[in-house]
């Protein structure tokens, strides 16, 4: 089961707001894709939250774009920033990336983002969103959301 960003934000608005803020705090993040042989590849990436979707834009024929065309599964981790503070916690998103070929949709993205052209554009379908943070300098808290399930919160000392 998958969900787009709008469905996640409707189901868990507070967590969605925190995740967007974490991704908005820095420009570059880490995307994990799968190579032809199934081994992982990590790459830097900018992301956008627009019109109820999480978008991944990429240079033409970049290895990460070719990976996603072959196997749409991905994991995305927000830049943790400087030091060890990780204000707002560590956030990760997993799912499937679907390439957008529709000229009208791409034109709308270009109007909003003004990316260098040409480019690949992928819309995401989420399978999991995870936030990990420290509470009261005592607890490690892990929040896990998957489509169709209530938010799970795990606290560890």
mmCIF file of C-alpha atoms in Angstrom, residues 1 10 90 121:
data_model
loop_
_atom_site.group_PDB
_atom_site.id
_atom_site.type_symbol
_atom_site.label_atom_id
_atom_site.label_comp_id
_atom_site.label_asym_id
_atom_site.label_seq_id
_atom_site.Cartn_x
_atom_site.Cartn_y
_atom_site.Cartn_z
ATOM 1 C CA UNK A 1 0.000 0.000 0.000
ATOM 2 C CA UNK A 10 -3.969 14.454 6.131
ATOM 3 C CA UNK A 90 16.248 12.470 11.994
ATOM 4 C CA UNK A 121 10.869 14.519 -12.573
#
